[in-house]
Tab-separated table of C-alpha atoms and ligand atoms in Angstrom:
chain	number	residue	atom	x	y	z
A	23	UNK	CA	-82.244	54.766	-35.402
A	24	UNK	CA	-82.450	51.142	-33.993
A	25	UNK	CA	-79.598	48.837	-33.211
A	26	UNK	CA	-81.013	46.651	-35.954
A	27	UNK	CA	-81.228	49.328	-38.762
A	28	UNK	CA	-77.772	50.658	-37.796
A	29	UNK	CA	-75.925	47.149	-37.883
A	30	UNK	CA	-77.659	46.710	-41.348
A	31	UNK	CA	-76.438	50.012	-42.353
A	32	UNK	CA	-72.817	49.062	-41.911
A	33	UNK	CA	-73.031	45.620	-43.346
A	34	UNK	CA	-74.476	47.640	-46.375
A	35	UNK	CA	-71.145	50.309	-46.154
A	36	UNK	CA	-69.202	47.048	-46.005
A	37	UNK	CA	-70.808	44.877	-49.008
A	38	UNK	CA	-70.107	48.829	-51.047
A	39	UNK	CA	-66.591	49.287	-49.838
A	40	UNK	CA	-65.840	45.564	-50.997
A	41	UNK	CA	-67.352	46.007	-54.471
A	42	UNK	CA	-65.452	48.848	-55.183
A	43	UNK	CA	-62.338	47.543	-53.571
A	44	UNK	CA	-63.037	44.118	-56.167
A	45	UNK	CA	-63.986	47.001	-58.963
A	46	UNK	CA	-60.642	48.925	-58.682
A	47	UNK	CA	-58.527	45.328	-58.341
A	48	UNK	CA	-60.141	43.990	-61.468
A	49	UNK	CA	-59.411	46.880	-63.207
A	50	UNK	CA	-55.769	46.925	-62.200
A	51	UNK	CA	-55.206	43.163	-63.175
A	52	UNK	CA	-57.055	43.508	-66.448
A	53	UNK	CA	-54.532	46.933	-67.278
A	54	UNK	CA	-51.463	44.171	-66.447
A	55	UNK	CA	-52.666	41.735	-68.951
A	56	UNK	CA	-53.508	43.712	-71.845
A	57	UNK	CA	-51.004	42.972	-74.596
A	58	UNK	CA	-48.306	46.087	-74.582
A	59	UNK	CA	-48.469	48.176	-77.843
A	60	UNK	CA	-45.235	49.506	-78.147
A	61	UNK	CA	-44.245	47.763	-81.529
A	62	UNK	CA	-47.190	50.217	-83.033
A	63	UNK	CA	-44.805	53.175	-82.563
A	64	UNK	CA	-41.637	51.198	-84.484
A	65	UNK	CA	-41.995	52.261	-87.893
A	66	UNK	CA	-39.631	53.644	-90.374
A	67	UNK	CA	-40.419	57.146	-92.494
A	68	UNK	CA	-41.689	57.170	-96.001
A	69	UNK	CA	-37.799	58.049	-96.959
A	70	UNK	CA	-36.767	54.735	-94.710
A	71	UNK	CA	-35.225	56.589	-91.331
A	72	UNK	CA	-35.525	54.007	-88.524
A	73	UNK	CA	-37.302	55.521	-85.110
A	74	UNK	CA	-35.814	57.656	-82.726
A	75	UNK	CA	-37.483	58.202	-78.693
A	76	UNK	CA	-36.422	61.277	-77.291
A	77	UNK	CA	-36.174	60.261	-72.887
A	78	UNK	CA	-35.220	63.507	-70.728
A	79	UNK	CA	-33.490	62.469	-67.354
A	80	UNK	CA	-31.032	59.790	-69.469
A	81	UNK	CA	-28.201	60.209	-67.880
A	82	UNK	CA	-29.362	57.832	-64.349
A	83	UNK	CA	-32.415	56.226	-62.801
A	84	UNK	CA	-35.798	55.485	-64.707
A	85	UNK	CA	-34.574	57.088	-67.685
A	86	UNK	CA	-31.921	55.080	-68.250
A	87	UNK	CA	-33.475	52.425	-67.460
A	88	UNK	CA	-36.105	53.195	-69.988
A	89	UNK	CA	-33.432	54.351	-72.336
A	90	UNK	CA	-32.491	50.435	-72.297
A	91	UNK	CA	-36.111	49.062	-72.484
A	92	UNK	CA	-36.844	51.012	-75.424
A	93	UNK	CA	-33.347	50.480	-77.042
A	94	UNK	CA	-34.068	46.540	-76.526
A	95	UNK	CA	-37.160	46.745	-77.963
A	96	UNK	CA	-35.785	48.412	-81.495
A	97	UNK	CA	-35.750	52.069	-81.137
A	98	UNK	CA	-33.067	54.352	-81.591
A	99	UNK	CA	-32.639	56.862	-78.545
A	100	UNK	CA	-31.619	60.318	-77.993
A	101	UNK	CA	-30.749	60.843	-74.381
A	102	UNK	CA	-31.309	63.797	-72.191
A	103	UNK	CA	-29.161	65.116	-69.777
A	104	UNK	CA	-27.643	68.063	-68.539
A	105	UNK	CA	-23.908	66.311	-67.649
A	106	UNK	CA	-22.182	65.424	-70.969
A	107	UNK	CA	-19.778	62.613	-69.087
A	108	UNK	CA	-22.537	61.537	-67.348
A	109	UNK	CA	-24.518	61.112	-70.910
A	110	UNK	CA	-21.586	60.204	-72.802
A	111	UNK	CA	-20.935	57.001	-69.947
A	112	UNK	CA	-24.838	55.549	-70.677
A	113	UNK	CA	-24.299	56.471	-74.124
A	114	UNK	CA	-20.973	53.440	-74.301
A	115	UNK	CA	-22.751	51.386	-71.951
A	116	UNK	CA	-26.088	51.256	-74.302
A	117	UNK	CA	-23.992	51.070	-77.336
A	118	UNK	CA	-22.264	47.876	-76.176
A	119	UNK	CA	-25.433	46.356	-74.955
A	120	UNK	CA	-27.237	47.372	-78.100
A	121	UNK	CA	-24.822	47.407	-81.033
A	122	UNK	CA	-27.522	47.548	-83.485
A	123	UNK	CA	-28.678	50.743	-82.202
A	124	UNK	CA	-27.744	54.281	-82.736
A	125	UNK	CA	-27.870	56.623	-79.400
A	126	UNK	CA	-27.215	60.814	-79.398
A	127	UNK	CA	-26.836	63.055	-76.686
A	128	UNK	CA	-29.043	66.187	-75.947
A	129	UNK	CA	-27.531	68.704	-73.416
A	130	UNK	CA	-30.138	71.021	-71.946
A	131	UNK	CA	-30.968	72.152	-68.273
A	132	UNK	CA	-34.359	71.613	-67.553
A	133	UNK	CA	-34.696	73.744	-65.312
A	134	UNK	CA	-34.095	76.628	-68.056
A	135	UNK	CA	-36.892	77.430	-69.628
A	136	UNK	CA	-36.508	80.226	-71.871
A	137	UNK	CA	-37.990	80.043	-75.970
A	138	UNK	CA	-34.437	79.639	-77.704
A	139	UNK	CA	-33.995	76.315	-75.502
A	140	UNK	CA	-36.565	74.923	-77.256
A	141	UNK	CA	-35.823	76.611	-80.692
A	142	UNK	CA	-32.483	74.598	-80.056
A	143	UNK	CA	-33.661	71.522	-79.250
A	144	UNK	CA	-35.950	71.261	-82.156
A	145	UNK	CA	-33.441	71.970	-84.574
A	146	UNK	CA	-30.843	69.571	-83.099
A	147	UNK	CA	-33.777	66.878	-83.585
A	148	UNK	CA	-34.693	68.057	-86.773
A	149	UNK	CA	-33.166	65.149	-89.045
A	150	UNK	CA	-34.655	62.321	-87.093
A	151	UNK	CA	-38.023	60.450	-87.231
A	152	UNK	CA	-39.023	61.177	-83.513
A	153	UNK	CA	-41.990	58.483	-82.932
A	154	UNK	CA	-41.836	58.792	-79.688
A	155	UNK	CA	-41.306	61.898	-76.563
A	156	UNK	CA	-40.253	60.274	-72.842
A	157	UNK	CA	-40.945	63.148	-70.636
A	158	UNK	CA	-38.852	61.869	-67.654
A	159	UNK	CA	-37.162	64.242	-66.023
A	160	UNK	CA	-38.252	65.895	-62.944
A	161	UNK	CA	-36.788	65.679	-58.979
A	162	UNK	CA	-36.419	68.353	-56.450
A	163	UNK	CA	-34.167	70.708	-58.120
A	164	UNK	CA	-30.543	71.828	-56.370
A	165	UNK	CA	-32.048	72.816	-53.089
A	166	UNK	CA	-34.566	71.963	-50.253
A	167	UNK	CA	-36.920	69.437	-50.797
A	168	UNK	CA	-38.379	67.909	-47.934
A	169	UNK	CA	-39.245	71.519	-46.051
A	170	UNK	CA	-42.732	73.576	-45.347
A	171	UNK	CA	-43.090	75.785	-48.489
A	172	UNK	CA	-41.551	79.138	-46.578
A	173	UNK	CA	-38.567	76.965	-46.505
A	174	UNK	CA	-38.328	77.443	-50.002
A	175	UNK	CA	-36.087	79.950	-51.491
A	176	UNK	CA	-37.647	81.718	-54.544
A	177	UNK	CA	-35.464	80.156	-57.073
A	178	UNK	CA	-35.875	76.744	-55.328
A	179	UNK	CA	-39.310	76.460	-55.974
A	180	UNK	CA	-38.810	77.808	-59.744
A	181	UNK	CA	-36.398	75.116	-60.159
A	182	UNK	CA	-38.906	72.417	-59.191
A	183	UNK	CA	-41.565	73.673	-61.055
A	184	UNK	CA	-39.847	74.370	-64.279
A	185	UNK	CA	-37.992	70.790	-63.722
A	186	UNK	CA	-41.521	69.078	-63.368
A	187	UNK	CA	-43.671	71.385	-65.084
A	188	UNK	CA	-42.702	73.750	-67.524
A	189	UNK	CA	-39.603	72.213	-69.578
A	190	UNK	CA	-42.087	69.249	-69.984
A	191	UNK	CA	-44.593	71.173	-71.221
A	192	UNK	CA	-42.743	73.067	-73.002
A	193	UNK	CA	-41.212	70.312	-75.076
A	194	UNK	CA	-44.443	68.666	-75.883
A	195	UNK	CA	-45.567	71.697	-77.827
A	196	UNK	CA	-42.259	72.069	-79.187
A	197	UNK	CA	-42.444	68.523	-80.808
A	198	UNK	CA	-46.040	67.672	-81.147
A	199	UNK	CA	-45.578	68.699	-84.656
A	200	UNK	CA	-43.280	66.265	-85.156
A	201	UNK	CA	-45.023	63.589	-83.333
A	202	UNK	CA	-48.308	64.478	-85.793
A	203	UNK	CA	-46.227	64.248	-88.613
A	204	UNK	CA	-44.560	60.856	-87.826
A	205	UNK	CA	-47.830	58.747	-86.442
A	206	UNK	CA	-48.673	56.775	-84.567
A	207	UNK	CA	-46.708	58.260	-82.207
A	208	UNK	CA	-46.134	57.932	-78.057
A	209	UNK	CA	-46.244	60.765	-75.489
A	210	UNK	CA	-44.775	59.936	-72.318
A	211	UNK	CA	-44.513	61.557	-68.833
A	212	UNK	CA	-42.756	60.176	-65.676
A	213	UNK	CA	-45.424	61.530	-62.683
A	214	UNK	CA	-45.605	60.722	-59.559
A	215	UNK	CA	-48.270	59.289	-56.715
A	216	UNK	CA	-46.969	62.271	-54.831
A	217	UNK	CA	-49.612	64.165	-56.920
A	218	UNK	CA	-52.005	63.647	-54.653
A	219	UNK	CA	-51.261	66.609	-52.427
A	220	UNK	CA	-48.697	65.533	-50.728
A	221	UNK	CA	-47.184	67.358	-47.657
A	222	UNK	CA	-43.115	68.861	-46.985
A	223	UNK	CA	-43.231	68.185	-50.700
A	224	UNK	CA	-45.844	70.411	-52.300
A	225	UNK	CA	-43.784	72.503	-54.886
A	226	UNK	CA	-42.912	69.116	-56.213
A	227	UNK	CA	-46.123	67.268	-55.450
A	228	UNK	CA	-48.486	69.965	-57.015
A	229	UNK	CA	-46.237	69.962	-60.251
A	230	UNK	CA	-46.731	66.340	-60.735
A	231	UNK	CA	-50.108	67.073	-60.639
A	232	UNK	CA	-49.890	69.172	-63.413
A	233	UNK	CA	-47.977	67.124	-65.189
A	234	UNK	CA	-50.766	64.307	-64.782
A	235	UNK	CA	-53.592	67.153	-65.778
A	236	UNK	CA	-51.558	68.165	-68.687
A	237	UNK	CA	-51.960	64.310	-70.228
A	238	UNK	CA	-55.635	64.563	-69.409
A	239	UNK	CA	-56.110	67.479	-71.551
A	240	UNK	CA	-53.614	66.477	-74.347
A	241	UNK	CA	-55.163	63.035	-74.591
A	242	UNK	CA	-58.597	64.404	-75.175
A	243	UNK	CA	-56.881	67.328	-77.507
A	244	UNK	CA	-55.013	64.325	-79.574
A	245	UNK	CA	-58.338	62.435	-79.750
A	246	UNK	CA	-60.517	65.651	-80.845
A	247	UNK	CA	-57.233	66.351	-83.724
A	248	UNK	CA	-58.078	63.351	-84.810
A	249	UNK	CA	-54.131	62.572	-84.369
A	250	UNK	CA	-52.753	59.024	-83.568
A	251	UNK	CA	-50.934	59.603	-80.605
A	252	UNK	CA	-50.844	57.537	-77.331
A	253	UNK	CA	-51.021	60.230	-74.636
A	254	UNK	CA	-49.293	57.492	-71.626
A	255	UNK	CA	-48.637	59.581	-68.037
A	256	UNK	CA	-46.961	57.319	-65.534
A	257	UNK	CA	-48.320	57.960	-61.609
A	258	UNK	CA	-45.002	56.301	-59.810
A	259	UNK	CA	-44.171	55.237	-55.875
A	260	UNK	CA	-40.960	54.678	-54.569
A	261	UNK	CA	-38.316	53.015	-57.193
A	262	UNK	CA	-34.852	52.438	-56.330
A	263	UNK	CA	-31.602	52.053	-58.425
A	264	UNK	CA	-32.101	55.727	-58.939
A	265	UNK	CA	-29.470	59.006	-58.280
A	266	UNK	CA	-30.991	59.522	-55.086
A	267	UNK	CA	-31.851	55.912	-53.795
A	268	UNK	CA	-29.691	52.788	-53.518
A	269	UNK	CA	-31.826	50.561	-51.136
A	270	UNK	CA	-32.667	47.444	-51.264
A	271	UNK	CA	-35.874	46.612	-53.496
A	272	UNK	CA	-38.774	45.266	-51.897
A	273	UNK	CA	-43.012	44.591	-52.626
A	274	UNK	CA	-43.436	48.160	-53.009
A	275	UNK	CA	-40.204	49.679	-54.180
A	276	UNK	CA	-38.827	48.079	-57.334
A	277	UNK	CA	-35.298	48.649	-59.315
A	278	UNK	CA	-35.378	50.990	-62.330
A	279	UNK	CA	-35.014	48.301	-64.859
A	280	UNK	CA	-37.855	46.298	-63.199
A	281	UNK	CA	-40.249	49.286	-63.536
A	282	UNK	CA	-38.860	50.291	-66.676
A	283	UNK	CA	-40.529	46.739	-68.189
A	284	UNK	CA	-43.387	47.381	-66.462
A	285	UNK	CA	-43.794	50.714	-67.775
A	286	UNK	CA	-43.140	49.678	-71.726
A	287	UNK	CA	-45.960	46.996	-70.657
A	288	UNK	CA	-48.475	49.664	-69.864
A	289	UNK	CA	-48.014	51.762	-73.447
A	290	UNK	CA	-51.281	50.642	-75.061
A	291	UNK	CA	-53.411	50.080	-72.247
A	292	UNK	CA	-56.169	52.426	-73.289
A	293	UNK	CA	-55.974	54.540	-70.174
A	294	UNK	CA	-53.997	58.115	-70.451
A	295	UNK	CA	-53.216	57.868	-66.476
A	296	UNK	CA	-51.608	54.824	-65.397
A	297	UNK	CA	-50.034	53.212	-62.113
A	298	UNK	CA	-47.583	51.131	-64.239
A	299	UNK	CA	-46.024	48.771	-61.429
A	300	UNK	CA	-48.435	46.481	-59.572
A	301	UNK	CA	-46.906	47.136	-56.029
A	302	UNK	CA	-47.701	50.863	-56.841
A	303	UNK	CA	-50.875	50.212	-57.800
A	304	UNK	CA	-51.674	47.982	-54.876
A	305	UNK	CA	-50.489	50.967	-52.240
A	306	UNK	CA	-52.827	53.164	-53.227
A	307	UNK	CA	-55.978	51.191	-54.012
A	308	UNK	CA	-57.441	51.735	-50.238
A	309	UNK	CA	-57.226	55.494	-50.870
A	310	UNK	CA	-59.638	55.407	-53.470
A	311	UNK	CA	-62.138	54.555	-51.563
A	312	UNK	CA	-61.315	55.896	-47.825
A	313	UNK	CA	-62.993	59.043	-46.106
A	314	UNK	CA	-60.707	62.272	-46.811
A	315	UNK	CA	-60.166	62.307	-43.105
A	316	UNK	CA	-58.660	59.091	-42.940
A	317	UNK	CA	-56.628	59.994	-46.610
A	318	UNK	CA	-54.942	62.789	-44.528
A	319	UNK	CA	-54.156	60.931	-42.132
A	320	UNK	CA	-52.566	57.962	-43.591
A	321	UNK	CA	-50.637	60.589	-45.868
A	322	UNK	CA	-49.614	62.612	-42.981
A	323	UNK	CA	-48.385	59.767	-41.439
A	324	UNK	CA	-46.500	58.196	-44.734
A	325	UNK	CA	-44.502	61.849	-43.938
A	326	UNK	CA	-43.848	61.439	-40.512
A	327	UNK	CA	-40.364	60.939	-40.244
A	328	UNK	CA	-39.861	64.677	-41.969
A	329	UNK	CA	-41.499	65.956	-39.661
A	330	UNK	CA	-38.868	66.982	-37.614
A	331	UNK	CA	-38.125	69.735	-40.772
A	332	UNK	CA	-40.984	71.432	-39.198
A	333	UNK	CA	-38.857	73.256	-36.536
A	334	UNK	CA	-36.420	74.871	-38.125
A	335	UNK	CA	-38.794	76.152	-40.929
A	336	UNK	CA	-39.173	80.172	-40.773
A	337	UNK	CA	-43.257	79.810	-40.165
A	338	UNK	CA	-42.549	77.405	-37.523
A	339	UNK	CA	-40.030	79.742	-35.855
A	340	UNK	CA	-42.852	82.639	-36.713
A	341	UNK	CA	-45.756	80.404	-34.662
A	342	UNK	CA	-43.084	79.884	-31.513
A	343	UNK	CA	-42.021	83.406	-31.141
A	344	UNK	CA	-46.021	84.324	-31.139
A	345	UNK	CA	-46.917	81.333	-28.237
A	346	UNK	CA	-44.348	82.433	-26.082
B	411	NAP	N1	-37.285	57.185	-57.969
B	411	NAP	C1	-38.472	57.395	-57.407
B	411	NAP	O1	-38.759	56.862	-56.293
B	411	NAP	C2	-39.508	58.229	-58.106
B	411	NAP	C3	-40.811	58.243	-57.572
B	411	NAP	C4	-41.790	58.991	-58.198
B	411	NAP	C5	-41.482	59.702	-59.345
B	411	NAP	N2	-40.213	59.702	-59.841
B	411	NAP	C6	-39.948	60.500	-61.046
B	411	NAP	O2	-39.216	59.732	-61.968
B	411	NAP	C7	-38.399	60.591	-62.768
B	411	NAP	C8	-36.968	60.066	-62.763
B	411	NAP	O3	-36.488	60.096	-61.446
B	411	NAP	P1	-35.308	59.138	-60.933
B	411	NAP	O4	-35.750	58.612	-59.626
B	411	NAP	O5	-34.882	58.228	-61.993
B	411	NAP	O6	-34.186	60.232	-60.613
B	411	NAP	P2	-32.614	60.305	-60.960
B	411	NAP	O7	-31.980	58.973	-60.821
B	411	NAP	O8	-32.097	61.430	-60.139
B	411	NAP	O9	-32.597	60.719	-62.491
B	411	NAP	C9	-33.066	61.980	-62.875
B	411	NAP	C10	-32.584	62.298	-64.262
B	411	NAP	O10	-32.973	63.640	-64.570
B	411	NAP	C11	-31.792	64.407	-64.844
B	411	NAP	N3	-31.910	65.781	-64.391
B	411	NAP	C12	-32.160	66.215	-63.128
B	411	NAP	N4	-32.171	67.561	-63.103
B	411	NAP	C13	-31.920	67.973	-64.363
B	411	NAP	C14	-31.804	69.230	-64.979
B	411	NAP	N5	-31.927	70.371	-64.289
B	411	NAP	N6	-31.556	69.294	-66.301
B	411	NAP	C15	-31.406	68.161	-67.018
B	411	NAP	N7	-31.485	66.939	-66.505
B	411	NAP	C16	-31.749	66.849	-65.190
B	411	NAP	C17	-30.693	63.704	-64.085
B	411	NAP	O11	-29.447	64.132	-64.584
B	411	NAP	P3	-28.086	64.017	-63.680
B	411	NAP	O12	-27.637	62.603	-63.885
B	411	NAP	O13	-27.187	65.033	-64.272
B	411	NAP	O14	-28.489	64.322	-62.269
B	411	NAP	C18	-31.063	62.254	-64.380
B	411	NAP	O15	-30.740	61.906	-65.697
B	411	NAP	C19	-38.570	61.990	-62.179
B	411	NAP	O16	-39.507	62.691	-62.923
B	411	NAP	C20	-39.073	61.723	-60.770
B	411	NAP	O17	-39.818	62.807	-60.288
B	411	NAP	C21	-39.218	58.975	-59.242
């Protein structure tokens, strides 16, 4: 190949990597300005009960942050939780910020998953008109999370899958009756950028990316029902104000009530996968288009400081006994 035909070449790879860079920016910015729907989904029954959102993971972070969006914007909420002071505590502080709106606790593990939890919940949800499911909850269980997989204790990794996975999944089927019945109706789930394979996380990672394949299919399920329900899974970067993170907020790292408005924004933006904050969206627009090389890298790198996890893992220990 000639010097000429080469330099060509790359001005060519350049003029293609900034039209889809422009592609993917435009299409961000025109998701932010779209109009939010989420007045379609507050409606009263036939018999005149007012609407209720179910939001697992009430009791801190994004869901109660959400918890206070949505009770802001008109709906009633039940809030999910597995620690009744916790839930009864958001459940004052919502009441006296919202008087005009009614707020009841659910109490279930999520990280139990067998039928009669479900059988329970439904009936303890049975008198209200649910327009709305918030499948928040998720996080890395009670034990290990940053840690090679062999790190992982058998009921560690159940944990984080049912957390993440199952309980969500779980739920929707258990109330997409309900949701059918009561249309339009909105079908939430809390995600996580993580889902794109992410290392010393991948228990947790891979279930948010069934989570996010689980929207996929139910949005295209809803549509082929003919049902009028907003299938809406969130893809989410680093948020603070949460259980687990109290530092400062910055470009790419909003406060949970921040994102929570963003997130309400989103509902009606005609895509079933969304990057609801800009900042988030913004961090992972170069990956779209990079070589998977470079994708590894830059996401082995994001993980470097957990690295150190590496040596005391038992496969680590397993590849020094065999070198020495
Ligand atoms: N914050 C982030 O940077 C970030 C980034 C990406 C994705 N996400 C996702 O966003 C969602 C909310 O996370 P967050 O950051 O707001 O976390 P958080 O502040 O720890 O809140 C998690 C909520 O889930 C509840 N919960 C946890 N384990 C539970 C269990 N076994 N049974 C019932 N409830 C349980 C917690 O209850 P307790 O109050 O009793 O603990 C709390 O209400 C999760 O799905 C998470 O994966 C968060």
């Amino acid at each position: 190949m000639s010097a000429l035909s080469f330099s060509s070449g790359l001005a060519w790879l350049g003029v293609l990597t900034a039209v889809v860079f422009a592609i993917q920016a435009i299409q961000t910015v025109s998701i932010s300005l779209r109009p939010s729907k989420l007045r379609r989904y507050l409606h009263t029954s036939p018999d005149g009960r007012p609407p209720w959102v179910l939001v697992t993971g009430a009791s801190d972070g994004i869901g109660k942050a959400l918890s206070n969006e949505l009770a802001a914007s008109g709906f009633n909420v039940v809030l999910h939780g597995r620690n009744r002071t916790k839930l009864l505590n958001v459940q004052s502080e919502l009441s006296q910020a919202h008087p005009a709106r009614s707020f009841r606790l659910l109490i279930a593990d999520a990280t139990q998953c067998q039928p009669e939890v479900f059988k329970d919940i439904a009936d303890q949800l049975s008198d209200l008109h649910l327009t709305g499911l918030v499948n928040n909850v998720g996080g890395g269980g009670s034990g290990t999370l940053f840690a090679t997989l062999d790190h992982y204790t058998a009921q560690n990794t159940t944990e984080i899958v049912n957390l993440n996975a199952l309980f969500p999944t779980l739920l929707v089927g258990t109330l997409l009756p309900t949701l059918v019945q009561n249309s339009p109706a909105l079908l939430m789930s809390t995600g996580s950028i993580t889902d794109a394979g992410v290392p010393l996380v991948s228990a947790y990672s891979a279930s948010k990316g069934y989570l996010k394949t689980l929207a996929e299919s139910l949005a295209r399920e809803v549509k082929m029902a003919g049902w009028d329900i907003e299938v809406l899974h969130l893809r989410v970067g680093m948020v603070t104000g949460v259980a687990g993170n109290k530092r400062k907020p910055s470009m790419f790292m909003p406060r949970a009530p921040v994102f929570a408005k963003a997130v309400l924004a989103r509902v009606g933006c005609g895509s079933p996968v969304v990057i609801p904050y800009w900042g988030h969206a913004l961090q992972t627009v170069p990956l779209g288009f990079m070589p998977s090389w470079l994708e590894d890298m830059l996401i082995e790198y994001s993980m470097r400081d957990i690295n150190s996890v590496f040596s005391s893992t038992p496969a680590a220990s397993h590849e020094a006994a065999k070198t020495k």
